[in-house]
C-alpha positions as a Python dict, from the first residue, in 0.01 Angstrom:
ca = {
    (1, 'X'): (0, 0, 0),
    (2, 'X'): (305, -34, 257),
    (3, 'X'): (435, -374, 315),
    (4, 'X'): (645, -468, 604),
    (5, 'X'): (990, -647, 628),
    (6, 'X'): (818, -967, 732),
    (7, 'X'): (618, -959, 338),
    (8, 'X'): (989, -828, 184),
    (9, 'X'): (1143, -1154, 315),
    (10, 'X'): (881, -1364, 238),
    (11, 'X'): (896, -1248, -130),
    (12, 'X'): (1267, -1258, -117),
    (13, 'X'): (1227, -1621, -6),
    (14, 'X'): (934, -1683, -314),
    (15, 'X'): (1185, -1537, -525),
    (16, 'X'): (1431, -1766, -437),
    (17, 'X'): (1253, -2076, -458),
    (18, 'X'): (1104, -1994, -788),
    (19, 'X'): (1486, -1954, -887),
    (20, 'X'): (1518, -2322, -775),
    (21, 'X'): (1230, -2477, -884),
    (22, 'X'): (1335, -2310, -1260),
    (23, 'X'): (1696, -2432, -1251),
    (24, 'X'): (1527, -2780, -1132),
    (25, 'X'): (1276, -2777, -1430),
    (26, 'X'): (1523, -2694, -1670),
    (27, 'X'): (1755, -2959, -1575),
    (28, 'X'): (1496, -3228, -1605),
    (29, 'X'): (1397, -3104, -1941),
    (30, 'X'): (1733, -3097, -2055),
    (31, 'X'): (1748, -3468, -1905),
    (32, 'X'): (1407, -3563, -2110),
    (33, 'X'): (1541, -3408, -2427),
    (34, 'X'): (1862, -3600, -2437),
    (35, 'X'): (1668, -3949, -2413),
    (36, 'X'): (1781, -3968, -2053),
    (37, 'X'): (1479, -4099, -1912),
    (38, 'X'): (1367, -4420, -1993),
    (39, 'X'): (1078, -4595, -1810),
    (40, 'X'): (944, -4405, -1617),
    (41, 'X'): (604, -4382, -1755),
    (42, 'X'): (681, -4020, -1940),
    (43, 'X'): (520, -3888, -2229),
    (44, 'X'): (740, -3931, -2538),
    (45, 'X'): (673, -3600, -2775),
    (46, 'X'): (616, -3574, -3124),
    (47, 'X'): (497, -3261, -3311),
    (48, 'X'): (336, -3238, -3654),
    (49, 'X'): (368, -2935, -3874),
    (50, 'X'): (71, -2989, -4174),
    (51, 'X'): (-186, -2745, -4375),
    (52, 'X'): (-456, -2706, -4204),
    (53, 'X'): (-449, -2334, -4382),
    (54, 'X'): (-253, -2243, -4723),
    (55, 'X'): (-332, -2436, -5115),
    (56, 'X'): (-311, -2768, -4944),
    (57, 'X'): (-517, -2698, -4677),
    (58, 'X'): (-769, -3030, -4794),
    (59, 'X'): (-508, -3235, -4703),
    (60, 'X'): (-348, -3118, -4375),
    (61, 'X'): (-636, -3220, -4155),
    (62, 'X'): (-648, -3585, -4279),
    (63, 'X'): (-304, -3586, -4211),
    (64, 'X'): (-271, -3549, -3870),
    (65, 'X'): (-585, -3726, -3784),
    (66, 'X'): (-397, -4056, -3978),
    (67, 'X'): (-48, -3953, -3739),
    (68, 'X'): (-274, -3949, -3458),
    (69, 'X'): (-465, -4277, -3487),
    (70, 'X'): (-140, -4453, -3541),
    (71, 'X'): (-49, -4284, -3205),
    (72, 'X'): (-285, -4413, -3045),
    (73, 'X'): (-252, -4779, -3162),
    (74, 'X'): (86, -4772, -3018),
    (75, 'X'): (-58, -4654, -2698),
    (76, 'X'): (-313, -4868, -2671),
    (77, 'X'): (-63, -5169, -2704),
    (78, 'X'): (162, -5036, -2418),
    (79, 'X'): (332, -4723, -2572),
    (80, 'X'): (728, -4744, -2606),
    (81, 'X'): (971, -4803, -2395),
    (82, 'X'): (681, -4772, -2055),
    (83, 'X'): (568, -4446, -2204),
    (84, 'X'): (278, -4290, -2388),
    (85, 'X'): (355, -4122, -2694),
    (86, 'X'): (178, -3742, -2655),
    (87, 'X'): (196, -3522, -2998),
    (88, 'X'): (136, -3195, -3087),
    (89, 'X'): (-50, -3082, -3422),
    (90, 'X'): (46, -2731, -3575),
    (91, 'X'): (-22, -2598, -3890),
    (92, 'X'): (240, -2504, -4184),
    (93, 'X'): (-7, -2228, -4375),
    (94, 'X'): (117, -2429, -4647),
    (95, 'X'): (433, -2182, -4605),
    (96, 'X'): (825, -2192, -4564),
    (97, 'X'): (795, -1937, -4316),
    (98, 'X'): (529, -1996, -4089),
    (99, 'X'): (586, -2389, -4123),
    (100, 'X'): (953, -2355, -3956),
    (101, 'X'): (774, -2091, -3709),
    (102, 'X'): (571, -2375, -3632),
    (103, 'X'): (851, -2634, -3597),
    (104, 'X'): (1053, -2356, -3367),
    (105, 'X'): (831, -2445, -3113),
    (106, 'X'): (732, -2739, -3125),
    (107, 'X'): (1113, -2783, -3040),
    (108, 'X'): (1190, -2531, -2759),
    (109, 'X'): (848, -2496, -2621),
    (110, 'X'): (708, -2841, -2652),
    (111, 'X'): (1065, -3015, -2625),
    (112, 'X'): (991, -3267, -2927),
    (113, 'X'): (1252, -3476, -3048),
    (114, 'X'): (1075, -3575, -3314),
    (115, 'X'): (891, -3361, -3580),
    (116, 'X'): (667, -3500, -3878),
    (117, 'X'): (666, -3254, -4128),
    (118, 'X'): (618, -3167, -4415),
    (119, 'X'): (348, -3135, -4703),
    (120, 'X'): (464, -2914, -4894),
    (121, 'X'): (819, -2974, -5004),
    (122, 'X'): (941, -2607, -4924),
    (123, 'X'): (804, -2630, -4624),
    (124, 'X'): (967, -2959, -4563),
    (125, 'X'): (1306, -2799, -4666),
    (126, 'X'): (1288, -2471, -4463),
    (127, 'X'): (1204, -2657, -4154),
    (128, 'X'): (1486, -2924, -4205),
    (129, 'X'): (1727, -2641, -4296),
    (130, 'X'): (1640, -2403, -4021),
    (131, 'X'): (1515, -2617, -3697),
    (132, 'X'): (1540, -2974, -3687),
    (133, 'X'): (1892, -3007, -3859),
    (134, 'X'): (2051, -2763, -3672),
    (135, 'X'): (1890, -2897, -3375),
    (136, 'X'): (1951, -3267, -3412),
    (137, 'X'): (1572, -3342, -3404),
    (138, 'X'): (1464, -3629, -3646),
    (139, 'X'): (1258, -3554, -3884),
    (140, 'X'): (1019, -3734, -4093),
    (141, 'X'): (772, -3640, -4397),
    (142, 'X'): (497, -3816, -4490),
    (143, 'X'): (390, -3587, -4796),
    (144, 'X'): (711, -3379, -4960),
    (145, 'X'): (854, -3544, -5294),
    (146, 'X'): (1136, -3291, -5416),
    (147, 'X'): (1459, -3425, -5532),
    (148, 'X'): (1593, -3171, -5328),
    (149, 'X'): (1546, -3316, -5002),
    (150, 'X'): (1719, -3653, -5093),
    (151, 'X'): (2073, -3411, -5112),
    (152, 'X'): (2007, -3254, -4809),
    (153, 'X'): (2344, -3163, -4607),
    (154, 'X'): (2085, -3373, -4330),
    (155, 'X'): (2349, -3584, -4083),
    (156, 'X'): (2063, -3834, -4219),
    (157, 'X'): (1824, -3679, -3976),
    (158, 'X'): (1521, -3665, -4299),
    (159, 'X'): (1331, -3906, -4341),
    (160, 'X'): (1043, -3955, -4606),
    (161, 'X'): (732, -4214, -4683),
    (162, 'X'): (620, -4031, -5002),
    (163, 'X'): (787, -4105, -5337),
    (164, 'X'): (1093, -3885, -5448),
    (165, 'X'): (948, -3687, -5753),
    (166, 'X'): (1238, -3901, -5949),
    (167, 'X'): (1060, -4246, -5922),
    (168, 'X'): (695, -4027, -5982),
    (169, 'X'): (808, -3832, -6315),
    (170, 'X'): (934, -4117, -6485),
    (171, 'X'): (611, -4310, -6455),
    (172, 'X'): (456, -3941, -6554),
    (173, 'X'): (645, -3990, -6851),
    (174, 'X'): (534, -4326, -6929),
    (175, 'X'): (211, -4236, -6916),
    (176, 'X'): (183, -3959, -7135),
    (177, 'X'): (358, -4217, -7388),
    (178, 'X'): (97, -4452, -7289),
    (179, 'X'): (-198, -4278, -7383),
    (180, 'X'): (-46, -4167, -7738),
    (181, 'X'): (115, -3825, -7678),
    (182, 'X'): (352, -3727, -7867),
    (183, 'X'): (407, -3340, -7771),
    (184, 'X'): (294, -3189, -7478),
    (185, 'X'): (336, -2860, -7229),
    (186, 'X'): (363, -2851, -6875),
    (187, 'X'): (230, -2604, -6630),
    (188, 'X'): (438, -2606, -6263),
    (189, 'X'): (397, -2452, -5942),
    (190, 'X'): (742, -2237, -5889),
    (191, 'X'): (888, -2394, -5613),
    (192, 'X'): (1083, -2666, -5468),
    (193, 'X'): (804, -2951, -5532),
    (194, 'X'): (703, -2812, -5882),
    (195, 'X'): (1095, -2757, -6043),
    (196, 'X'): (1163, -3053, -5911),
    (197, 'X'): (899, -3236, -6073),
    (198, 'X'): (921, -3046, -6371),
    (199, 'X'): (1211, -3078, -6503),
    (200, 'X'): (1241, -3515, -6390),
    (201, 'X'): (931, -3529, -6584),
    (202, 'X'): (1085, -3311, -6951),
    (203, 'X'): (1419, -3474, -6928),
    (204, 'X'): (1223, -3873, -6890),
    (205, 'X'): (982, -3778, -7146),
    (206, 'X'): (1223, -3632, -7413),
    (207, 'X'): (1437, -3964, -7320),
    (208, 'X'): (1132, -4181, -7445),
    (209, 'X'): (1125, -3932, -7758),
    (210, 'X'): (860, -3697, -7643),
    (211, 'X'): (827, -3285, -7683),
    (212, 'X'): (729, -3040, -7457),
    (213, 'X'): (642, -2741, -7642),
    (214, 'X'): (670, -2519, -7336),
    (215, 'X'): (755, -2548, -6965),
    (216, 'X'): (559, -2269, -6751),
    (217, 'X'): (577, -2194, -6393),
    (218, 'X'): (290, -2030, -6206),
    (219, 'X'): (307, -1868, -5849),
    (220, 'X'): (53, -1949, -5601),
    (221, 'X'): (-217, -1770, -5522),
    (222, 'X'): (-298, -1566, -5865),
    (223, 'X'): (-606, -1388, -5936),
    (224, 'X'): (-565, -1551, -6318),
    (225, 'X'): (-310, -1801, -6491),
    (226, 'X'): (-460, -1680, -6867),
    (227, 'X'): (-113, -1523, -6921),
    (228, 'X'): (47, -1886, -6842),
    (229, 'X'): (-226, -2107, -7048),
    (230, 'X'): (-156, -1883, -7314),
    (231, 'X'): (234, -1939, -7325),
    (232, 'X'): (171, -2337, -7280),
    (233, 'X'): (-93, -2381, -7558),
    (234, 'X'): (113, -2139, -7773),
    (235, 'X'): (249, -2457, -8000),
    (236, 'X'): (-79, -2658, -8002),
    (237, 'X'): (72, -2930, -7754),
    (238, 'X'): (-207, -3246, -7678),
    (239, 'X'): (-231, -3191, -7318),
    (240, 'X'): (-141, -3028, -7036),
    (241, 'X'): (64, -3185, -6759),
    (242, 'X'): (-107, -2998, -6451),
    (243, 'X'): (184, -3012, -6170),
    (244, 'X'): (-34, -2744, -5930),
    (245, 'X'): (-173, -2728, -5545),
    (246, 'X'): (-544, -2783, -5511),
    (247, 'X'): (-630, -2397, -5448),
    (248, 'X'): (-448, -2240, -5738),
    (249, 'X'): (-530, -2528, -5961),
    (250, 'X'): (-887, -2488, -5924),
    (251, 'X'): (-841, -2164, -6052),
    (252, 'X'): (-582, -2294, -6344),
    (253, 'X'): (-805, -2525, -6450),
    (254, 'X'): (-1138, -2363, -6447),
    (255, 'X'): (-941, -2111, -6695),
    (256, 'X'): (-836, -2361, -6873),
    (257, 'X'): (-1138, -2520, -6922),
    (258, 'X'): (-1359, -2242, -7013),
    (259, 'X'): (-1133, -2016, -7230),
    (260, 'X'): (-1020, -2349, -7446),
    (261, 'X'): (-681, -2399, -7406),
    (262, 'X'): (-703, -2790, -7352),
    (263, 'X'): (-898, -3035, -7357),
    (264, 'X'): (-679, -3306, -7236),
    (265, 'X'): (-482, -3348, -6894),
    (266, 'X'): (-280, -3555, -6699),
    (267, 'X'): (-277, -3474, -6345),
    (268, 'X'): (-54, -3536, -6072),
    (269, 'X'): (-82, -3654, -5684),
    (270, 'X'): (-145, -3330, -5533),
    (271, 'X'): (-413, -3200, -5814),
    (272, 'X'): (-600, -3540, -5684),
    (273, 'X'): (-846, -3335, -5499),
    (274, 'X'): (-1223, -3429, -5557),
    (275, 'X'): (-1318, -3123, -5375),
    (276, 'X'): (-1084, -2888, -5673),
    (277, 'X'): (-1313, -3096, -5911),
    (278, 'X'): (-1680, -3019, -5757),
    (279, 'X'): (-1592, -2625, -5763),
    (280, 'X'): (-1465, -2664, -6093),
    (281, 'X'): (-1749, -2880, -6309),
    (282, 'X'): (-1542, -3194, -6297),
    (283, 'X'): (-1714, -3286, -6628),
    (284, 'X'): (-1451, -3056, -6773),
    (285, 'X'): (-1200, -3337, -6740),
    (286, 'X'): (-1349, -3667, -6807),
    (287, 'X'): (-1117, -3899, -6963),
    (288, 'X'): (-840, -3724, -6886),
    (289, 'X'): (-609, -3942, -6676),
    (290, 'X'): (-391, -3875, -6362),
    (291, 'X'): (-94, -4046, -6139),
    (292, 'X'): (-37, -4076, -5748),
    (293, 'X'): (168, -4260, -5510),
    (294, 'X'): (-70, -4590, -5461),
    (295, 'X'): (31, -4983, -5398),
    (296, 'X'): (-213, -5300, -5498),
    (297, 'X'): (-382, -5471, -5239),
    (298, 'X'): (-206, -5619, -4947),
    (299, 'X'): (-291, -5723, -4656),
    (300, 'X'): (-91, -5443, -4501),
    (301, 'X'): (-335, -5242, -4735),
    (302, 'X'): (-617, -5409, -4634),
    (303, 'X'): (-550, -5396, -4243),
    (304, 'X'): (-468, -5020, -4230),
    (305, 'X'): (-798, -4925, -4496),
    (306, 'X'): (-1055, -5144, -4209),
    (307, 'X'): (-879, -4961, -3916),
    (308, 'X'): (-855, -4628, -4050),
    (309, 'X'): (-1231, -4662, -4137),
    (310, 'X'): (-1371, -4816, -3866),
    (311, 'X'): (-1214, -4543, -3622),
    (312, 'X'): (-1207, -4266, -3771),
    (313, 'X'): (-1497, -4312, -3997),
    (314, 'X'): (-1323, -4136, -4289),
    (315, 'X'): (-1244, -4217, -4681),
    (316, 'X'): (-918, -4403, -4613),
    (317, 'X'): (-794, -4344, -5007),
    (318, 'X'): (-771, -3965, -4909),
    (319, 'X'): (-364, -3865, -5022),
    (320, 'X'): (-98, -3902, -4749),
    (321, 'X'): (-298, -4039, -4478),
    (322, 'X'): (-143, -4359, -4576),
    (323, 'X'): (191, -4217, -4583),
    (324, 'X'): (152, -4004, -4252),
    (325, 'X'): (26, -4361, -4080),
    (326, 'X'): (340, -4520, -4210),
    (327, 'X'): (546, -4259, -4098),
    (328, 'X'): (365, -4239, -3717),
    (329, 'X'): (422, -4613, -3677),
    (330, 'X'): (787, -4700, -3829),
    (331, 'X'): (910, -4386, -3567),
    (332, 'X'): (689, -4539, -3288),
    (333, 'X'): (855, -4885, -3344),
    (334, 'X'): (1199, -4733, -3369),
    (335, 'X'): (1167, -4588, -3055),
    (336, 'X'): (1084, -4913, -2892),
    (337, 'X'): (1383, -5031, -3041),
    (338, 'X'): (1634, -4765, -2981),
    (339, 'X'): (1491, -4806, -2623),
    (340, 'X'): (1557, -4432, -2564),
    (341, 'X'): (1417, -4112, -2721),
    (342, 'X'): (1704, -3978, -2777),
    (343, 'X'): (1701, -3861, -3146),
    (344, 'X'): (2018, -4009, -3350),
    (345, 'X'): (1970, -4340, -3146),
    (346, 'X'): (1636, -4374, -3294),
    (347, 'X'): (1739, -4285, -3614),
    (348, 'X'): (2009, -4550, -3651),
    (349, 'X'): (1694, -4795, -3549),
    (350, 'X'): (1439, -4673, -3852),
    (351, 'X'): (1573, -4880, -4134),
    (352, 'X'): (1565, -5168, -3907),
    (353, 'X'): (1216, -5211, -3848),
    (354, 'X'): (1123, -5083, -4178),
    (355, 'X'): (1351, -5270, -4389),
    (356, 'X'): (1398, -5637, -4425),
    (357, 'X'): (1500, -5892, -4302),
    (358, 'X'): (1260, -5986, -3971),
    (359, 'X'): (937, -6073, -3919),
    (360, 'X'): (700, -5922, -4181),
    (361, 'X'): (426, -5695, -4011),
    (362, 'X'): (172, -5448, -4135),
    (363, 'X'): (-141, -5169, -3947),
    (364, 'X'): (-287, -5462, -3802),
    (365, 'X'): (-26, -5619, -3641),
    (366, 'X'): (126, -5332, -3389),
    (367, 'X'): (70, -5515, -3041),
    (368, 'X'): (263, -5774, -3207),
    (369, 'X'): (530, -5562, -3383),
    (370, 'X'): (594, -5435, -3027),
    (371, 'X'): (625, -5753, -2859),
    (372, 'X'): (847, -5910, -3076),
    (373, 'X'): (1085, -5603, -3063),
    (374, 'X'): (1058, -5631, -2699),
    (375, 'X'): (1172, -6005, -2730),
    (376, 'X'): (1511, -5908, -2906),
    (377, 'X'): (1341, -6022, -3299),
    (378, 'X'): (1397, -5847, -3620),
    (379, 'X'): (1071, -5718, -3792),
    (380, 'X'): (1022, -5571, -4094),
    (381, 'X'): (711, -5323, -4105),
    (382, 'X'): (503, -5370, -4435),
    (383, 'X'): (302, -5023, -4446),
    (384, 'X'): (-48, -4858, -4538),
    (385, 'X'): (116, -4729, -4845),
    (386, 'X'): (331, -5036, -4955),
    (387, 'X'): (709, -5155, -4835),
    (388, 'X'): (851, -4911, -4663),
    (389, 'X'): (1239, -4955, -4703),
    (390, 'X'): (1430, -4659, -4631),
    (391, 'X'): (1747, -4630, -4858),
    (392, 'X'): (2038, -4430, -4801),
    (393, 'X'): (1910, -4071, -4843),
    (394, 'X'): (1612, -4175, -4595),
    (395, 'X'): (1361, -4172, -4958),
    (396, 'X'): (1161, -4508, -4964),
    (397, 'X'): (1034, -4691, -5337),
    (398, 'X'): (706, -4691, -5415),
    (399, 'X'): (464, -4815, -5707),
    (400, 'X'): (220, -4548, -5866),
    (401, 'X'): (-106, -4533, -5928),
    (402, 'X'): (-291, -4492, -6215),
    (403, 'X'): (-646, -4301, -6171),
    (404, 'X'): (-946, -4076, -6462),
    (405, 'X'): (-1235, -3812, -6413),
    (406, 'X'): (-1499, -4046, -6510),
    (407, 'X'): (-1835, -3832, -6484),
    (408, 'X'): (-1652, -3545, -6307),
    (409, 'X'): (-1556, -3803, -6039),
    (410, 'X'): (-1175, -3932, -5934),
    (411, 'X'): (-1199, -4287, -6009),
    (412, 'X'): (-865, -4478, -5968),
    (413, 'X'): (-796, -4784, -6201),
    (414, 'X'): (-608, -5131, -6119),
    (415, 'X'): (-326, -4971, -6322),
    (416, 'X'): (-2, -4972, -6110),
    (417, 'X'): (296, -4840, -6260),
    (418, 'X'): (628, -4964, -6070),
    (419, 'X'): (962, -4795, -6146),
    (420, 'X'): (1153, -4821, -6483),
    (421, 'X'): (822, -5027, -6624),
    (422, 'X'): (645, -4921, -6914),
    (423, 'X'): (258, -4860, -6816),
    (424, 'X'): (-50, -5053, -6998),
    (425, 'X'): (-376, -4875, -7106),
    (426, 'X'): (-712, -4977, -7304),
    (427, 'X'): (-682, -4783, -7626),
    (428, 'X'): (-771, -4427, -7505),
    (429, 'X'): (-690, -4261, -7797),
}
């Protein structure tokens, strides 16, 4: 096909006002992303990265759904600042890799300012490390516990709700002391979350005058672990402390079970999985005895279990969807206060509606947590998974939980374990 001059100067002219219209788009994303515009009735963007694929791929879903109810709280009182919050979900694979793949985009395709990630603490790491640090986006997890992130080289751009593994191992501890145990082995998933947890948990018990016969890591995603139960029951240790992922575990532990390595456990938070349990024979395990992130009942509590029920018609005691509420809202209400979206702005505004003094207010209360920011007061947001008072590394305190298999089912107790107390059982033993 021939085309004549009057077609080449029309697509000279398309040419150059799609050259225009670019340059113009590019300039007024560059003016969103720097928190320029302010009122105007403009989405706000947020992106997730959780497993919805990967070992923790049970908890990834529950996750965002949690972020995205707290989202739309916020926007149903007003949004921030005149505009709606929009965010994006993406999944991690329960991977370094693909999470910080993930988090890539969310950044320069989706232009989010804010990212809520991780689950996984390697994940957590390699998207801090590799996108949001580097790119001054704030970042905030709701589910990753290594001691690693705390000394993040960060420009205090991390953020966490969930419970440095610090605080968690030395309640571990107590509790092994608790039940009676005087030697034990551990078995830990070889990464960032597991060595981290690990080794809190062997130097706090060995402080209280325990032994651990034998420290084993185990990779993800093995056919077997016999080779690893064999090295940890070598020295006919009284339990196992199971520091695994739901998907390997339920291997782990079904080999553990059957072949007669141990008969007594303690668990951890992310080997709470009910679902590990059914496709194991949760029978296996009764009486053994487990510890998660988990305050007593407040109204905070309370408030955020009816809500989280009511609209999403879910079990609101799944893990982290109390964290990743948390998490959506003290962001949300930073924003409102930094009165801007501009990322370091809001930062220096999350310990001040998360940490005292102001008014005290919880998941009920978020129409009224916005209006009194909006009238110039101080609040101080009581959360869905306790107080949530950021220190100076961004980590939050946090009481534990104390839960058993009782007939192959997770049952938690009204045992709460707070740091540097001792913990008090009924004679198990």
């Amino acid at each position: 096909m021939i085309f004549g001059p009057s077609f080449r100067v029309s697509l000279a002219n398309s040419a150059l006002l799609t050259l225009i219209a670019a340059s113009m788009a590019a300039l007024l994303l560059t003016s969103i992303s720097c928190g320029l515009l302010e009122d105007d009735g403009g989405n706000v963007t947020v992106g997730t990265v959780m497993p919805v694929s990967g070992d923790l791929s049970t908890l990834g879903p529950a996750a965002q759904s949690s972020i995205s109810l707290a989202f739309d709280l916020i926007n149903e009182a007003g949004g921030v600042n005149g505009s709606q919050i929009e965010v994006f979900h993406r999944d991690s694979g329960t991977n370094a890799t693909l999470g910080a793949d993930a988090a890539s985009g969310l950044v320069n395709i989706n232009h989010a300012n804010f990212i809520m990630a991780a689950h996984a603490s390697p994940v957590t790491i390699a998207i801090a490390e590799s996108v949001t640090i580097p790119n001054g986006v704030l970042q905030i997890s709701p589910g990753s516990s290594s001691k690693a992130i705390s000394a993040l080289d960060d420009n205090d751009m991390v953020f966490r709700t969930r419970v440095n593994d610090g605080i968690k191992a030395q309640a571990l501890a107590k509790l092994a002391q608790a039940i009676g145990y005087k030697r034990v082995s551990t078995t830990y998933v070889n990464n960032a979350y597991g060595e981290s947890l690990n080794e809190s948990f062997v130097e706090n018990f060995e402080a209280i005058g325990g032994i651990v016969s034998a420290a084993v890591p185990h990779e993800l995603g093995q056919a077997s672990y016999v080779s690893e139960l064999r090295d940890a029951s070598e020295e006919d240790p009284e339990a196992l402390i199971t520091i695994a992922y739901p998907d390997s575990g339920t291997t782990l532990l079904r080999e553990a079970a059957e072949g007669g390595y141990f008969d007594e456990f303690i668990f951890v938070d992310q080997t709470k999985s009910q679902s590990m349990f059914d496709t194991i024979g949760g029978n296996h395990f009764d009486g053994s005895f487990g510890l998660a992130p988990g305050s007593p009942e407040t109204p905070a509590v309370r408030d955020f279990r009816r809500v989280y029920s009511e609209r999403t018609g879910n079990d609101p005691d799944a893990q982290i969807i109390a964290e990743a509420f948390d998490a959506a809202i003290v962001l949300a209400l930073a924003i409102e206060q930094a009165d801007t979206d501009d990322p370091v702005t809001v930062r220096d505004q999350l310990r001040s509606v998360a940490n005292p003094p102001g008014e005290a207010v919880g998941p009920g209360d978020i129409p009224r947590a916005l209006e009194l920011i909006r009238d110039g007061k101080d609040i101080n947001y009581e959360g869905a998974a306790g107080s949530i008072d950021f220190d100076e590394n961004g980590d939050v305190l946090s009481s534990m939980r104390v839960w058993q298999m009782v007939d192959g089912k997770i049952q938690d107790t009204d045992i709460f374990a707070f740091p540097g107390d001792d913990i008090n059982l009924p004679s198990v033993r």
